[in-house]
Amino acid sequence: MTENWHQNLKNKNREELIAAAKDLFMKQSFLKVNIKDVCAVAGVSRVTFYKHFQSMNELIFEVQMEILESMTQFVRSAPSSIEMNGKQMLASMLNAWIDYARQHPGYIKFILLFDLHFEAYDYSKELKEKYKDFVMRRKERHFLMDALEAGVKDGSLKFDTEPLSTAHFIFTSMMGLLQKMSLISKDDFNNELQDIQIANRFVDMLVQYLSTESDESPALK
């Protein structure tokens, strides 16, 4: 019982540190946040911090992975009916993705800053390998694959759609659009609305192009 209590406390402290870091990162760049700041918000000591993380960088990586996991789970769970065909599932997921970005612009902005910083700076080999493994596992079984494979199987999406490469293309394109949306000021309603409309239009165009019912345009081939 004592062992379980200690393990629960350890897990609680770790979760509190991640939650505190995420909260701080949403208010300011993670480049400006230090261990002391995180410990103060989490209500733990530096000693406790180092029981869970070797460095601030490790905590930053952990927040990135948690946000990506949260985003993908939100999108994956979007289809509301088991009776949806693959095309409907895909449209539902992509529209949910836009909704997630609208609700959590800070998360999308964090992903953007992390990606830029990750490419520009030399992190430890251990952290790079951990993050690479995390990304590769999700690339190999992409969260859009179920919808794409279902669409090819039920005939609502083109039979020559290659699900994995299509999923990667959609992810890159969608994140580019959503990251641009995240940079819009909260007070700039007109530009925010315009970006959402562009994202919705992109989703409609993409789904229509992949659909077996689409009229192929040479410009889209």
CSV table of N, CA and C in Angstrom, one decimal, residues 9-158:
chain,number,residue,atom,x,y,z
A,9,LEU,N,1.9,9.4,-5.9
A,9,LEU,CA,2.4,10.7,-5.6
A,9,LEU,C,3.4,11.1,-6.7
A,10,LYS,N,4.2,10.2,-7.0
A,10,LYS,CA,5.2,10.4,-8.1
A,10,LYS,C,4.6,10.8,-9.4
A,11,ASN,N,3.6,10.0,-9.8
A,11,ASN,CA,2.8,10.2,-11.0
A,11,ASN,C,2.1,11.6,-10.9
A,12,LYS,N,1.5,11.9,-9.8
A,12,LYS,CA,0.8,13.2,-9.6
A,12,LYS,C,1.8,14.3,-9.8
A,13,ASN,N,3.0,14.2,-9.2
A,13,ASN,CA,4.0,15.3,-9.3
A,13,ASN,C,4.4,15.5,-10.7
A,14,ARG,N,4.6,14.4,-11.4
A,14,ARG,CA,5.0,14.5,-12.9
A,14,ARG,C,3.9,15.2,-13.7
A,15,GLU,N,2.6,14.8,-13.5
A,15,GLU,CA,1.5,15.4,-14.2
A,15,GLU,C,1.4,16.8,-13.9
A,16,GLU,N,1.6,17.2,-12.6
A,16,GLU,CA,1.5,18.6,-12.2
A,16,GLU,C,2.6,19.5,-12.9
A,17,LEU,N,3.8,18.9,-13.0
A,17,LEU,CA,4.9,19.6,-13.7
A,17,LEU,C,4.6,19.8,-15.1
A,18,ILE,N,4.1,18.8,-15.8
A,18,ILE,CA,3.7,18.9,-17.2
A,18,ILE,C,2.6,20.0,-17.4
A,19,ALA,N,1.6,19.9,-16.5
A,19,ALA,CA,0.4,20.8,-16.6
A,19,ALA,C,0.9,22.3,-16.3
A,20,ALA,N,1.8,22.4,-15.4
A,20,ALA,CA,2.3,23.8,-15.1
A,20,ALA,C,3.1,24.3,-16.2
A,21,ALA,N,4.0,23.5,-16.8
A,21,ALA,CA,4.8,23.9,-18.0
A,21,ALA,C,3.9,24.3,-19.1
A,22,LYS,N,2.9,23.5,-19.4
A,22,LYS,CA,1.9,23.8,-20.5
A,22,LYS,C,1.2,25.1,-20.3
A,23,ASP,N,0.8,25.3,-19.0
A,23,ASP,CA,0.1,26.6,-18.7
A,23,ASP,C,1.0,27.8,-19.0
A,24,LEU,N,2.3,27.7,-18.5
A,24,LEU,CA,3.2,28.8,-18.7
A,24,LEU,C,3.6,29.0,-20.2
A,25,PHE,N,3.7,27.9,-20.9
A,25,PHE,CA,4.0,27.9,-22.4
A,25,PHE,C,2.9,28.6,-23.2
A,26,MET,N,1.7,28.5,-22.7
A,26,MET,CA,0.6,29.1,-23.4
A,26,MET,C,0.6,30.6,-23.2
A,27,LYS,N,1.2,31.1,-22.1
A,27,LYS,CA,1.2,32.5,-21.8
A,27,LYS,C,2.4,33.2,-22.4
A,28,GLN,N,3.5,32.5,-22.6
A,28,GLN,CA,4.7,33.0,-23.1
A,28,GLN,C,5.6,31.9,-23.8
A,29,SER,N,6.5,32.4,-24.5
A,29,SER,CA,7.4,31.4,-25.3
A,29,SER,C,8.1,30.5,-24.3
A,30,PHE,N,8.2,29.2,-24.6
A,30,PHE,CA,8.9,28.3,-23.7
A,30,PHE,C,10.4,28.7,-23.6
A,31,LEU,N,10.9,29.5,-24.5
A,31,LEU,CA,12.3,30.0,-24.4
A,31,LEU,C,12.5,30.9,-23.2
A,32,LYS,N,11.4,31.4,-22.7
A,32,LYS,CA,11.5,32.4,-21.6
A,32,LYS,C,11.1,31.7,-20.2
A,33,VAL,N,10.7,30.5,-20.2
A,33,VAL,CA,10.3,29.8,-19.0
A,33,VAL,C,11.5,28.9,-18.5
A,34,ASN,N,11.7,29.0,-17.1
A,34,ASN,CA,12.8,28.2,-16.6
A,34,ASN,C,12.2,27.2,-15.5
A,35,ILE,N,13.1,26.4,-15.0
A,35,ILE,CA,12.7,25.4,-14.0
A,35,ILE,C,12.1,26.0,-12.8
A,36,LYS,N,12.6,27.1,-12.3
A,36,LYS,CA,12.1,27.8,-11.1
A,36,LYS,C,10.6,28.2,-11.4
A,37,ASP,N,10.3,28.7,-12.5
A,37,ASP,CA,9.0,29.1,-12.9
A,37,ASP,C,8.0,27.9,-12.8
A,38,VAL,N,8.4,26.8,-13.4
A,38,VAL,CA,7.6,25.6,-13.5
A,38,VAL,C,7.3,25.1,-12.1
A,39,CYS,N,8.4,25.0,-11.3
A,39,CYS,CA,8.2,24.4,-9.9
A,39,CYS,C,7.3,25.3,-9.1
A,40,ALA,N,7.4,26.6,-9.3
A,40,ALA,CA,6.5,27.5,-8.5
A,40,ALA,C,5.1,27.3,-8.8
A,41,VAL,N,4.7,27.2,-10.1
A,41,VAL,CA,3.3,26.9,-10.5
A,41,VAL,C,2.9,25.6,-10.1
A,42,ALA,N,3.7,24.6,-10.2
A,42,ALA,CA,3.4,23.2,-9.9
A,42,ALA,C,3.3,23.0,-8.4
A,43,GLY,N,4.0,23.9,-7.6
A,43,GLY,CA,4.0,23.7,-6.1
A,43,GLY,C,4.9,22.6,-5.7
A,44,VAL,N,6.0,22.4,-6.4
A,44,VAL,CA,7.0,21.3,-6.0
A,44,VAL,C,8.4,21.9,-6.0
A,45,SER,N,9.3,21.2,-5.4
A,45,SER,CA,10.7,21.7,-5.3
A,45,SER,C,11.5,21.3,-6.6
A,46,ARG,N,12.7,21.9,-6.7
A,46,ARG,CA,13.6,21.6,-7.8
A,46,ARG,C,14.0,20.1,-7.7
A,47,VAL,N,14.2,19.7,-6.4
A,47,VAL,CA,14.6,18.3,-6.2
A,47,VAL,C,13.5,17.3,-6.8
A,48,THR,N,12.3,17.7,-6.6
A,48,THR,CA,11.2,16.9,-7.2
A,48,THR,C,11.2,16.9,-8.7
A,49,PHE,N,11.5,18.1,-9.2
A,49,PHE,CA,11.6,18.3,-10.7
A,49,PHE,C,12.6,17.3,-11.3
A,50,TYR,N,13.8,17.2,-10.7
A,50,TYR,CA,14.9,16.4,-11.2
A,50,TYR,C,14.6,14.9,-11.0
A,51,LYS,N,13.6,14.6,-10.2
A,51,LYS,CA,13.3,13.2,-10.0
A,51,LYS,C,12.5,12.7,-11.3
A,52,HIS,N,12.0,13.7,-12.0
A,52,HIS,CA,11.2,13.3,-13.2
A,52,HIS,C,11.8,13.7,-14.5
A,53,PHE,N,12.5,14.8,-14.5
A,53,PHE,CA,13.1,15.3,-15.8
A,53,PHE,C,14.6,15.7,-15.5
A,54,GLN,N,15.4,15.4,-16.5
A,54,GLN,CA,16.8,15.7,-16.4
A,54,GLN,C,17.1,17.2,-16.7
A,55,SER,N,16.2,17.8,-17.5
A,55,SER,CA,16.4,19.1,-17.9
A,55,SER,C,15.1,19.8,-18.3
A,56,MET,N,15.2,21.1,-18.5
A,56,MET,CA,14.0,21.8,-19.0
A,56,MET,C,13.7,21.4,-20.4
A,57,ASN,N,14.7,21.0,-21.2
A,57,ASN,CA,14.4,20.6,-22.6
A,57,ASN,C,13.6,19.3,-22.6
A,58,GLU,N,13.9,18.4,-21.7
A,58,GLU,CA,13.1,17.2,-21.6
A,58,GLU,C,11.6,17.4,-21.3
A,59,LEU,N,11.4,18.4,-20.4
A,59,LEU,CA,10.0,18.8,-20.1
A,59,LEU,C,9.3,19.4,-21.3
A,60,ILE,N,10.0,20.2,-22.1
A,60,ILE,CA,9.5,20.8,-23.3
A,60,ILE,C,9.1,19.8,-24.3
A,61,PHE,N,10.0,18.8,-24.5
A,61,PHE,CA,9.7,17.7,-25.4
A,61,PHE,C,8.4,16.9,-24.9
A,62,GLU,N,8.3,16.7,-23.6
A,62,GLU,CA,7.1,16.0,-23.1
A,62,GLU,C,5.8,16.8,-23.4
A,63,VAL,N,5.9,18.1,-23.2
A,63,VAL,CA,4.7,18.9,-23.5
A,63,VAL,C,4.3,18.8,-25.0
A,64,GLN,N,5.3,18.9,-25.8
A,64,GLN,CA,5.1,18.7,-27.3
A,64,GLN,C,4.4,17.4,-27.6
A,65,MET,N,4.9,16.3,-27.0
A,65,MET,CA,4.3,15.0,-27.3
A,65,MET,C,2.9,14.9,-26.8
A,66,GLU,N,2.7,15.5,-25.6
A,66,GLU,CA,1.3,15.5,-25.0
A,66,GLU,C,0.3,16.3,-25.8
A,67,ILE,N,0.7,17.4,-26.3
A,67,ILE,CA,-0.1,18.2,-27.2
A,67,ILE,C,-0.5,17.5,-28.5
A,68,LEU,N,0.5,17.0,-29.1
A,68,LEU,CA,0.3,16.2,-30.4
A,68,LEU,C,-0.7,15.0,-30.1
A,69,GLU,N,-0.5,14.4,-29.0
A,69,GLU,CA,-1.3,13.2,-28.7
A,69,GLU,C,-2.8,13.7,-28.4
A,70,SER,N,-2.9,14.8,-27.7
A,70,SER,CA,-4.2,15.4,-27.5
A,70,SER,C,-4.9,15.8,-28.8
A,71,MET,N,-4.2,16.4,-29.7
A,71,MET,CA,-4.7,16.9,-30.9
A,71,MET,C,-5.2,15.7,-31.8
A,72,THR,N,-4.3,14.7,-31.9
A,72,THR,CA,-4.7,13.5,-32.7
A,72,THR,C,-5.9,12.7,-32.2
A,73,GLN,N,-5.9,12.6,-30.8
A,73,GLN,CA,-7.1,11.9,-30.2
A,73,GLN,C,-8.4,12.7,-30.5
A,74,PHE,N,-8.3,14.0,-30.4
A,74,PHE,CA,-9.5,14.8,-30.7
A,74,PHE,C,-10.0,14.6,-32.1
A,75,VAL,N,-9.1,14.6,-33.0
A,75,VAL,CA,-9.4,14.4,-34.5
A,75,VAL,C,-9.9,13.0,-34.7
A,76,ARG,N,-9.2,12.0,-34.2
A,76,ARG,CA,-9.5,10.6,-34.4
A,76,ARG,C,-10.9,10.3,-33.9
A,77,SER,N,-11.4,11.0,-32.8
A,77,SER,CA,-12.7,10.6,-32.2
A,77,SER,C,-13.8,11.4,-32.8
A,78,ALA,N,-13.6,12.2,-33.9
A,78,ALA,CA,-14.6,13.1,-34.4
A,78,ALA,C,-15.7,12.4,-35.1
A,79,PRO,N,-15.5,11.3,-35.9
A,79,PRO,CA,-16.6,10.6,-36.6
A,79,PRO,C,-17.7,10.2,-35.5
A,80,SER,N,-18.9,10.7,-35.8
A,80,SER,CA,-20.0,10.5,-34.8
A,80,SER,C,-20.8,9.3,-35.0
A,81,SER,N,-20.6,8.6,-36.1
A,81,SER,CA,-21.5,7.4,-36.4
A,81,SER,C,-20.7,6.3,-37.0
A,82,ILE,N,-20.9,5.1,-36.6
A,82,ILE,CA,-20.3,4.0,-37.3
A,82,ILE,C,-20.8,3.7,-38.7
A,83,GLU,N,-21.9,4.4,-39.0
A,83,GLU,CA,-22.5,4.3,-40.3
A,83,GLU,C,-21.9,5.2,-41.4
A,84,MET,N,-21.0,6.1,-40.9
A,84,MET,CA,-20.3,7.0,-41.9
A,84,MET,C,-19.4,6.2,-42.8
A,85,ASN,N,-19.4,6.6,-44.1
A,85,ASN,CA,-18.4,6.0,-45.0
A,85,ASN,C,-17.1,6.7,-44.8
A,86,GLY,N,-16.1,6.2,-45.5
A,86,GLY,CA,-14.7,6.8,-45.4
A,86,GLY,C,-14.6,8.3,-45.7
A,87,LYS,N,-15.3,8.7,-46.7
A,87,LYS,CA,-15.3,10.1,-47.1
A,87,LYS,C,-15.9,10.9,-46.0
A,88,GLN,N,-17.0,10.5,-45.5
A,88,GLN,CA,-17.7,11.3,-44.4
A,88,GLN,C,-16.8,11.3,-43.1
A,89,MET,N,-16.1,10.2,-42.9
A,89,MET,CA,-15.2,10.1,-41.7
A,89,MET,C,-14.1,11.1,-41.9
A,90,LEU,N,-13.5,11.2,-43.1
A,90,LEU,CA,-12.4,12.1,-43.3
A,90,LEU,C,-12.8,13.5,-43.2
A,91,ALA,N,-14.0,13.9,-43.8
A,91,ALA,CA,-14.4,15.2,-43.7
A,91,ALA,C,-14.7,15.6,-42.3
A,92,SER,N,-15.3,14.7,-41.5
A,92,SER,CA,-15.6,15.0,-40.1
A,92,SER,C,-14.3,15.2,-39.3
A,93,MET,N,-13.3,14.4,-39.6
A,93,MET,CA,-12.0,14.5,-38.9
A,93,MET,C,-11.3,15.8,-39.2
A,94,LEU,N,-11.3,16.2,-40.5
A,94,LEU,CA,-10.6,17.4,-40.9
A,94,LEU,C,-11.3,18.7,-40.4
A,95,ASN,N,-12.6,18.6,-40.3
A,95,ASN,CA,-13.3,19.8,-39.8
A,95,ASN,C,-13.1,19.9,-38.3
A,96,ALA,N,-13.1,18.7,-37.6
A,96,ALA,CA,-12.8,18.7,-36.2
A,96,ALA,C,-11.4,19.3,-35.9
A,97,TRP,N,-10.5,19.0,-36.8
A,97,TRP,CA,-9.1,19.5,-36.7
A,97,TRP,C,-9.1,21.0,-36.7
A,98,ILE,N,-9.8,21.6,-37.6
A,98,ILE,CA,-9.9,23.1,-37.7
A,98,ILE,C,-10.6,23.6,-36.4
A,99,ASP,N,-11.6,22.9,-35.9
A,99,ASP,CA,-12.2,23.3,-34.6
A,99,ASP,C,-11.3,23.3,-33.5
A,100,TYR,N,-10.4,22.2,-33.4
A,100,TYR,CA,-9.4,22.1,-32.3
A,100,TYR,C,-8.5,23.2,-32.4
A,101,ALA,N,-8.0,23.6,-33.6
A,101,ALA,CA,-7.0,24.7,-33.7
A,101,ALA,C,-7.7,26.0,-33.3
A,102,ARG,N,-9.0,26.2,-33.6
A,102,ARG,CA,-9.7,27.4,-33.2
A,102,ARG,C,-9.8,27.5,-31.7
A,103,GLN,N,-10.0,26.4,-31.1
A,103,GLN,CA,-10.2,26.3,-29.6
A,103,GLN,C,-8.9,26.5,-28.9
A,104,HIS,N,-7.8,25.9,-29.5
A,104,HIS,CA,-6.5,25.9,-28.9
A,104,HIS,C,-5.4,26.5,-29.7
A,105,PRO,N,-5.5,27.8,-30.1
A,105,PRO,CA,-4.4,28.4,-30.9
A,105,PRO,C,-3.1,28.3,-30.3
A,106,GLY,N,-3.0,28.4,-28.9
A,106,GLY,CA,-1.8,28.4,-28.2
A,106,GLY,C,-1.0,27.0,-28.4
A,107,TYR,N,-1.8,25.9,-28.4
A,107,TYR,CA,-1.2,24.6,-28.7
A,107,TYR,C,-0.6,24.5,-30.1
A,108,ILE,N,-1.3,25.0,-31.0
A,108,ILE,CA,-0.8,25.0,-32.4
A,108,ILE,C,0.4,25.9,-32.6
A,109,LYS,N,0.4,27.0,-31.9
A,109,LYS,CA,1.6,27.9,-32.0
A,109,LYS,C,2.8,27.3,-31.3
A,110,PHE,N,2.5,26.6,-30.2
A,110,PHE,CA,3.6,25.9,-29.5
A,110,PHE,C,4.3,24.8,-30.4
A,111,ILE,N,3.4,24.1,-31.1
A,111,ILE,CA,4.0,23.1,-32.0
A,111,ILE,C,4.9,23.7,-33.1
A,112,LEU,N,4.4,24.9,-33.6
A,112,LEU,CA,5.2,25.6,-34.6
A,112,LEU,C,6.5,26.0,-34.0
A,113,LEU,N,6.5,26.6,-32.9
A,113,LEU,CA,7.8,27.1,-32.3
A,113,LEU,C,8.7,26.0,-31.9
A,114,PHE,N,8.1,24.9,-31.4
A,114,PHE,CA,8.9,23.7,-31.1
A,114,PHE,C,9.6,23.2,-32.4
A,115,ASP,N,8.8,23.0,-33.4
A,115,ASP,CA,9.4,22.5,-34.7
A,115,ASP,C,10.5,23.3,-35.2
A,116,LEU,N,10.4,24.6,-35.2
A,116,LEU,CA,11.4,25.5,-35.6
A,116,LEU,C,12.6,25.4,-34.8
A,117,HIS,N,12.4,25.4,-33.5
A,117,HIS,CA,13.5,25.3,-32.5
A,117,HIS,C,14.2,24.0,-32.6
A,118,PHE,N,13.5,22.9,-32.7
A,118,PHE,CA,14.0,21.6,-32.8
A,118,PHE,C,15.0,21.4,-34.0
A,119,GLU,N,14.6,22.1,-35.1
A,119,GLU,CA,15.4,22.0,-36.3
A,119,GLU,C,16.7,22.9,-36.2
A,120,ALA,N,16.6,24.0,-35.4
A,120,ALA,CA,17.7,24.9,-35.4
A,120,ALA,C,18.7,24.6,-34.3
A,121,TYR,N,18.4,23.9,-33.3
A,121,TYR,CA,19.3,23.7,-32.1
A,121,TYR,C,19.7,22.3,-31.9
A,122,ASP,N,20.8,22.1,-31.4
A,122,ASP,CA,21.4,20.7,-31.2
A,122,ASP,C,21.0,20.2,-29.8
A,123,TYR,N,19.9,19.4,-29.8
A,123,TYR,CA,19.4,18.8,-28.5
A,123,TYR,C,20.2,17.5,-28.3
A,124,SER,N,20.1,17.0,-27.1
A,124,SER,CA,20.8,15.7,-26.8
A,124,SER,C,20.4,14.6,-27.7
A,125,LYS,N,21.3,13.7,-27.9
A,125,LYS,CA,21.0,12.5,-28.8
A,125,LYS,C,19.8,11.7,-28.2
A,126,GLU,N,19.8,11.6,-26.9
A,126,GLU,CA,18.7,10.8,-26.3
A,126,GLU,C,17.3,11.4,-26.5
A,127,LEU,N,17.2,12.7,-26.4
A,127,LEU,CA,16.0,13.4,-26.6
A,127,LEU,C,15.6,13.3,-28.1
A,128,LYS,N,16.5,13.5,-29.0
A,128,LYS,CA,16.2,13.4,-30.4
A,128,LYS,C,15.7,12.0,-30.8
A,129,GLU,N,16.3,11.0,-30.2
A,129,GLU,CA,15.9,9.6,-30.5
A,129,GLU,C,14.5,9.3,-30.0
A,130,LYS,N,14.3,9.8,-28.8
A,130,LYS,CA,12.9,9.6,-28.1
A,130,LYS,C,11.8,10.3,-29.0
A,131,TYR,N,12.1,11.5,-29.4
A,131,TYR,CA,11.1,12.2,-30.2
A,131,TYR,C,11.0,11.6,-31.6
A,132,LYS,N,12.1,11.2,-32.2
A,132,LYS,CA,12.0,10.5,-33.5
A,132,LYS,C,11.2,9.3,-33.4
A,133,ASP,N,11.4,8.5,-32.3
A,133,ASP,CA,10.6,7.2,-32.2
A,133,ASP,C,9.1,7.6,-32.0
A,134,PHE,N,8.8,8.6,-31.3
A,134,PHE,CA,7.4,9.1,-31.1
A,134,PHE,C,6.8,9.4,-32.4
A,135,VAL,N,7.5,10.2,-33.2
A,135,VAL,CA,7.0,10.7,-34.5
A,135,VAL,C,6.8,9.5,-35.5
A,136,MET,N,7.8,8.6,-35.5
A,136,MET,CA,7.8,7.5,-36.5
A,136,MET,C,6.6,6.5,-36.2
A,137,ARG,N,6.4,6.3,-34.9
A,137,ARG,CA,5.3,5.4,-34.6
A,137,ARG,C,3.9,5.9,-35.1
A,138,ARG,N,3.8,7.3,-35.0
A,138,ARG,CA,2.6,7.9,-35.5
A,138,ARG,C,2.5,8.0,-37.0
A,139,LYS,N,3.7,8.1,-37.6
A,139,LYS,CA,3.7,8.2,-39.1
A,139,LYS,C,3.3,6.8,-39.7
A,140,GLU,N,3.8,5.8,-39.1
A,140,GLU,CA,3.6,4.4,-39.6
A,140,GLU,C,2.1,4.0,-39.5
A,141,ARG,N,1.5,4.5,-38.4
A,141,ARG,CA,0.0,4.2,-38.3
A,141,ARG,C,-0.7,5.6,-38.1
A,142,HIS,N,-0.8,6.3,-39.1
A,142,HIS,CA,-1.3,7.7,-39.0
A,142,HIS,C,-2.7,7.8,-38.6
A,143,PHE,N,-3.1,8.8,-37.8
A,143,PHE,CA,-4.4,8.9,-37.3
A,143,PHE,C,-5.5,9.1,-38.3
A,144,LEU,N,-5.1,9.4,-39.6
A,144,LEU,CA,-6.1,9.6,-40.7
A,144,LEU,C,-6.3,8.3,-41.5
A,145,MET,N,-5.5,7.3,-41.2
A,145,MET,CA,-5.5,6.1,-42.0
A,145,MET,C,-6.8,5.3,-41.9
A,146,ASP,N,-7.5,5.2,-40.8
A,146,ASP,CA,-8.7,4.5,-40.7
A,146,ASP,C,-9.7,5.1,-41.7
A,147,ALA,N,-9.8,6.4,-41.7
A,147,ALA,CA,-10.8,7.0,-42.6
A,147,ALA,C,-10.4,6.8,-44.1
A,148,LEU,N,-9.1,7.0,-44.4
A,148,LEU,CA,-8.7,6.8,-45.8
A,148,LEU,C,-8.8,5.3,-46.3
A,149,GLU,N,-8.5,4.4,-45.4
A,149,GLU,CA,-8.6,3.0,-45.8
A,149,GLU,C,-10.1,2.6,-45.9
A,150,ALA,N,-10.9,3.1,-45.0
A,150,ALA,CA,-12.3,2.8,-45.1
A,150,ALA,C,-12.9,3.3,-46.4
A,151,GLY,N,-12.5,4.5,-46.8
A,151,GLY,CA,-13.0,5.2,-48.0
A,151,GLY,C,-12.6,4.4,-49.2
A,152,VAL,N,-11.4,3.9,-49.3
A,152,VAL,CA,-11.0,3.1,-50.4
A,152,VAL,C,-11.8,1.8,-50.5
A,153,LYS,N,-12.0,1.2,-49.3
A,153,LYS,CA,-12.7,-0.1,-49.2
A,153,LYS,C,-14.1,0.0,-49.6
A,154,ASP,N,-14.8,1.1,-49.1
A,154,ASP,CA,-16.2,1.2,-49.3
A,154,ASP,C,-16.6,2.0,-50.7
A,155,GLY,N,-15.5,2.4,-51.3
A,155,GLY,CA,-15.7,3.1,-52.6
A,155,GLY,C,-16.0,4.5,-52.6
A,156,SER,N,-16.0,5.2,-51.4
A,156,SER,CA,-16.3,6.6,-51.4
A,156,SER,C,-15.1,7.4,-51.7
A,157,LEU,N,-13.9,6.8,-51.6
A,157,LEU,CA,-12.7,7.5,-52.0
A,157,LEU,C,-12.0,6.7,-53.1
A,158,LYS,N,-11.2,7.4,-53.9
A,158,LYS,CA,-10.7,6.8,-55.1
A,158,LYS,C,-9.8,5.5,-54.8
